[in-house]
Amino acid sequence: QVTVVESGGGLAQPGGSLTLSCKMSGRIFRINTITWRRQAPGKERESVAIFTSGGNVDYADSVKGRFTMSVDNVKNTAYLQMNSLKPEDTAVYSCSAVILRSGSSPRTYWGQGTQVTVSS
């Protein structure tokens, strides 16, 4: 069994910062890809940052230069540092990971999401 749990959401002022965490737990052999997504009310879900096993991170144009994704391989935890927040960053942020368990094929595991609200 593998679980993915996000934390760190909350209320921030425009121009402020928040750091989200995505903790992956269970019998994990290898994590291939980790993706942070967000969905605002009335809008489609969008990917904001994708970490690949090669160590590269791709960012959506809307967050480049403001958001930074990192991964702690020892803790099996991904982080999304969000700076210079804007009201349009308000959304539910969720994490998913393609995880390989010993003796199984890779599959995608999803977290429940955490609310980020940017407002003065």
PDB file of C-alpha atoms in Angstrom:
ATOM      1  CA  GLN A   1       0.000   0.000   0.000  1.00  0.00           C
ATOM      2  CA  VAL A   2       1.253   3.460  -0.930  1.00  0.00           C
ATOM      3  CA  THR A   3      -0.205   6.727   0.302  1.00  0.00           C
ATOM      4  CA  VAL A   4       0.369  10.276  -0.889  1.00  0.00           C
ATOM      5  CA  VAL A   5      -0.460  13.108   1.500  1.00  0.00           C
ATOM      6  CA  GLU A   6      -0.136  16.823   0.828  1.00  0.00           C
ATOM      7  CA  SER A   7       0.208  19.486   3.502  1.00  0.00           C
ATOM      8  CA  GLY A   8       1.179  23.111   3.921  1.00  0.00           C
ATOM      9  CA  GLY A   9      -1.735  24.859   2.263  1.00  0.00           C
ATOM     10  CA  GLY A  10      -3.451  27.829   3.775  1.00  0.00           C
ATOM     11  CA  LEU A  11      -4.017  31.543   3.404  1.00  0.00           C
ATOM     12  CA  ALA A  12      -1.314  33.847   2.094  1.00  0.00           C
ATOM     13  CA  GLN A  13      -1.256  37.500   1.151  1.00  0.00           C
ATOM     14  CA  PRO A  14      -0.378  38.586  -2.380  1.00  0.00           C
ATOM     15  CA  GLY A  15       3.378  38.659  -2.641  1.00  0.00           C
ATOM     16  CA  GLY A  16       3.695  36.137   0.158  1.00  0.00           C
ATOM     17  CA  SER A  17       5.057  32.606   0.263  1.00  0.00           C
ATOM     18  CA  LEU A  18       3.921  29.121   1.123  1.00  0.00           C
ATOM     19  CA  THR A  19       5.634  25.751   0.989  1.00  0.00           C
ATOM     20  CA  LEU A  20       3.646  22.637   0.186  1.00  0.00           C
ATOM     21  CA  SER A  21       4.792  19.125   1.049  1.00  0.00           C
ATOM     22  CA  CYS A  22       3.900  15.824  -0.607  1.00  0.00           C
ATOM     23  CA  LYS A  23       4.765  12.832   1.554  1.00  0.00           C
ATOM     24  CA  MET A  24       4.806   9.408  -0.083  1.00  0.00           C
ATOM     25  CA  SER A  25       4.666   6.429   2.261  1.00  0.00           C
ATOM     26  CA  GLY A  26       4.597   2.672   1.934  1.00  0.00           C
ATOM     27  CA  ARG A  27       6.666  -0.033   0.340  1.00  0.00           C
ATOM     28  CA  ILE A  28       8.281   2.102  -2.359  1.00  0.00           C
ATOM     29  CA  PHE A  29      11.028   0.714  -4.562  1.00  0.00           C
ATOM     30  CA  ARG A  30      11.470   3.741  -6.790  1.00  0.00           C
ATOM     31  CA  ILE A  31       9.661   6.993  -7.551  1.00  0.00           C
ATOM     32  CA  ASN A  32       9.738   7.790 -11.253  1.00  0.00           C
ATOM     33  CA  THR A  33       7.801  11.023 -11.667  1.00  0.00           C
ATOM     34  CA  ILE A  34       6.183  13.484  -9.269  1.00  0.00           C
ATOM     35  CA  THR A  35       3.693  16.075 -10.459  1.00  0.00           C
ATOM     36  CA  TRP A  36       2.173  19.060  -8.682  1.00  0.00           C
ATOM     37  CA  ARG A  37      -1.164  20.133 -10.146  1.00  0.00           C
ATOM     38  CA  ARG A  38      -3.733  22.723  -9.226  1.00  0.00           C
ATOM     39  CA  GLN A  39      -7.375  23.313  -9.935  1.00  0.00           C
ATOM     40  CA  ALA A  40      -9.138  26.602  -9.367  1.00  0.00           C
ATOM     41  CA  PRO A  41     -12.928  26.852  -9.159  1.00  0.00           C
ATOM     42  CA  GLY A  42     -14.450  26.733 -12.626  1.00  0.00           C
ATOM     43  CA  LYS A  43     -11.120  26.009 -14.292  1.00  0.00           C
ATOM     44  CA  GLU A  44      -9.445  22.907 -15.640  1.00  0.00           C
ATOM     45  CA  ARG A  45      -6.735  21.230 -13.632  1.00  0.00           C
ATOM     46  CA  GLU A  46      -3.249  22.230 -14.741  1.00  0.00           C
ATOM     47  CA  SER A  47       0.196  20.860 -14.071  1.00  0.00           C
ATOM     48  CA  VAL A  48       2.446  23.410 -12.404  1.00  0.00           C
ATOM     49  CA  ALA A  49       5.627  21.385 -11.854  1.00  0.00           C
ATOM     50  CA  ILE A  50       6.827  17.965 -12.962  1.00  0.00           C
ATOM     51  CA  PHE A  51       9.863  16.208 -11.501  1.00  0.00           C
ATOM     52  CA  THR A  52      11.327  13.337 -13.463  1.00  0.00           C
ATOM     53  CA  SER A  53      13.619  10.579 -12.242  1.00  0.00           C
ATOM     54  CA  GLY A  54      16.486  12.227 -14.109  1.00  0.00           C
ATOM     55  CA  GLY A  55      16.243  15.114 -11.685  1.00  0.00           C
ATOM     56  CA  ASN A  56      14.791  17.655 -14.089  1.00  0.00           C
ATOM     57  CA  VAL A  57      11.836  19.849 -13.203  1.00  0.00           C
ATOM     58  CA  ASP A  58       9.521  21.403 -15.775  1.00  0.00           C
ATOM     59  CA  TYR A  59       7.353  24.330 -14.746  1.00  0.00           C
ATOM     60  CA  ALA A  60       4.236  25.854 -16.197  1.00  0.00           C
ATOM     61  CA  ASP A  61       4.861  29.278 -17.693  1.00  0.00           C
ATOM     62  CA  SER A  62       2.472  30.799 -15.161  1.00  0.00           C
ATOM     63  CA  VAL A  63       4.732  29.845 -12.230  1.00  0.00           C
ATOM     64  CA  LYS A  64       8.246  29.986 -13.709  1.00  0.00           C
ATOM     65  CA  GLY A  65      10.572  32.067 -11.603  1.00  0.00           C
ATOM     66  CA  ARG A  66       8.161  32.006  -8.645  1.00  0.00           C
ATOM     67  CA  PHE A  67       7.694  28.327  -7.775  1.00  0.00           C
ATOM     68  CA  THR A  68      10.452  25.824  -7.025  1.00  0.00           C
ATOM     69  CA  MET A  69       9.959  22.083  -6.746  1.00  0.00           C
ATOM     70  CA  SER A  70      12.413  19.902  -4.863  1.00  0.00           C
ATOM     71  CA  VAL A  71      12.519  16.281  -3.756  1.00  0.00           C
ATOM     72  CA  ASP A  72      14.054  14.661  -0.689  1.00  0.00           C
ATOM     73  CA  ASN A  73      14.701  11.082  -1.795  1.00  0.00           C
ATOM     74  CA  VAL A  74      15.491   9.912   1.728  1.00  0.00           C
ATOM     75  CA  LYS A  75      12.187  11.158   3.122  1.00  0.00           C
ATOM     76  CA  ASN A  76      10.224  10.342  -0.070  1.00  0.00           C
ATOM     77  CA  THR A  77       8.859  13.863   0.110  1.00  0.00           C
ATOM     78  CA  ALA A  78       8.402  16.476  -2.578  1.00  0.00           C
ATOM     79  CA  TYR A  79       8.124  20.177  -1.863  1.00  0.00           C
ATOM     80  CA  LEU A  80       6.694  23.105  -3.762  1.00  0.00           C
ATOM     81  CA  GLN A  81       8.096  26.433  -2.623  1.00  0.00           C
ATOM     82  CA  MET A  82       5.745  29.158  -3.816  1.00  0.00           C
ATOM     83  CA  ASN A  83       6.949  32.755  -3.737  1.00  0.00           C
ATOM     84  CA  SER A  84       5.483  36.027  -4.992  1.00  0.00           C
ATOM     85  CA  LEU A  85       2.031  34.538  -4.739  1.00  0.00           C
ATOM     86  CA  LYS A  86      -0.808  36.063  -6.739  1.00  0.00           C
ATOM     87  CA  PRO A  87      -4.568  35.839  -6.244  1.00  0.00           C
ATOM     88  CA  GLU A  88      -4.729  33.748  -9.413  1.00  0.00           C
ATOM     89  CA  ASP A  89      -2.620  31.103  -7.675  1.00  0.00           C
ATOM     90  CA  THR A  90      -5.635  30.312  -5.508  1.00  0.00           C
ATOM     91  CA  ALA A  91      -6.540  26.667  -6.103  1.00  0.00           C
ATOM     92  CA  VAL A  92      -6.525  23.174  -4.675  1.00  0.00           C
ATOM     93  CA  TYR A  93      -3.003  21.857  -5.123  1.00  0.00           C
ATOM     94  CA  SER A  94      -2.492  18.124  -5.435  1.00  0.00           C
ATOM     95  CA  CYS A  95       0.431  15.803  -5.855  1.00  0.00           C
ATOM     96  CA  SER A  96       0.696  12.584  -7.821  1.00  0.00           C
ATOM     97  CA  ALA A  97       3.566  10.181  -8.225  1.00  0.00           C
ATOM     98  CA  VAL A  98       4.413   7.292 -10.514  1.00  0.00           C
ATOM     99  CA  ILE A  99       5.785   4.734  -8.095  1.00  0.00           C
ATOM    100  CA  LEU A 100       7.335   1.361  -8.634  1.00  0.00           C
ATOM    101  CA  ARG A 101       6.832  -1.200  -5.901  1.00  0.00           C
ATOM    102  CA  SER A 102       8.966  -4.315  -5.751  1.00  0.00           C
ATOM    103  CA  GLY A 103       7.402  -7.045  -7.903  1.00  0.00           C
ATOM    104  CA  SER A 104       4.786  -4.723  -9.402  1.00  0.00           C
ATOM    105  CA  SER A 105       4.414  -2.519 -12.441  1.00  0.00           C
ATOM    106  CA  PRO A 106       4.662   1.255 -11.963  1.00  0.00           C
ATOM    107  CA  ARG A 107       1.373   2.970 -11.198  1.00  0.00           C
ATOM    108  CA  THR A 108       0.197   6.452 -10.336  1.00  0.00           C
ATOM    109  CA  TYR A 109      -0.797   7.348  -6.796  1.00  0.00           C
ATOM    110  CA  TRP A 110      -2.748  10.518  -5.951  1.00  0.00           C
ATOM    111  CA  GLY A 111      -3.072  12.701  -2.911  1.00  0.00           C
ATOM    112  CA  GLN A 112      -6.257  14.395  -1.712  1.00  0.00           C
ATOM    113  CA  GLY A 113      -5.033  17.930  -2.258  1.00  0.00           C
ATOM    114  CA  THR A 114      -4.520  21.009  -0.110  1.00  0.00           C
ATOM    115  CA  GLN A 115      -6.212  24.392  -0.469  1.00  0.00           C
ATOM    116  CA  VAL A 116      -4.125  27.471  -1.200  1.00  0.00           C
ATOM    117  CA  THR A 117      -5.859  30.842  -0.982  1.00  0.00           C
ATOM    118  CA  VAL A 118      -4.095  34.063  -1.890  1.00  0.00           C
ATOM    119  CA  SER A 119      -5.998  37.091  -0.701  1.00  0.00           C
ATOM    120  CA  SER A 120      -5.497  40.334   1.157  1.00  0.00           C
TER     121      SER A 120
END
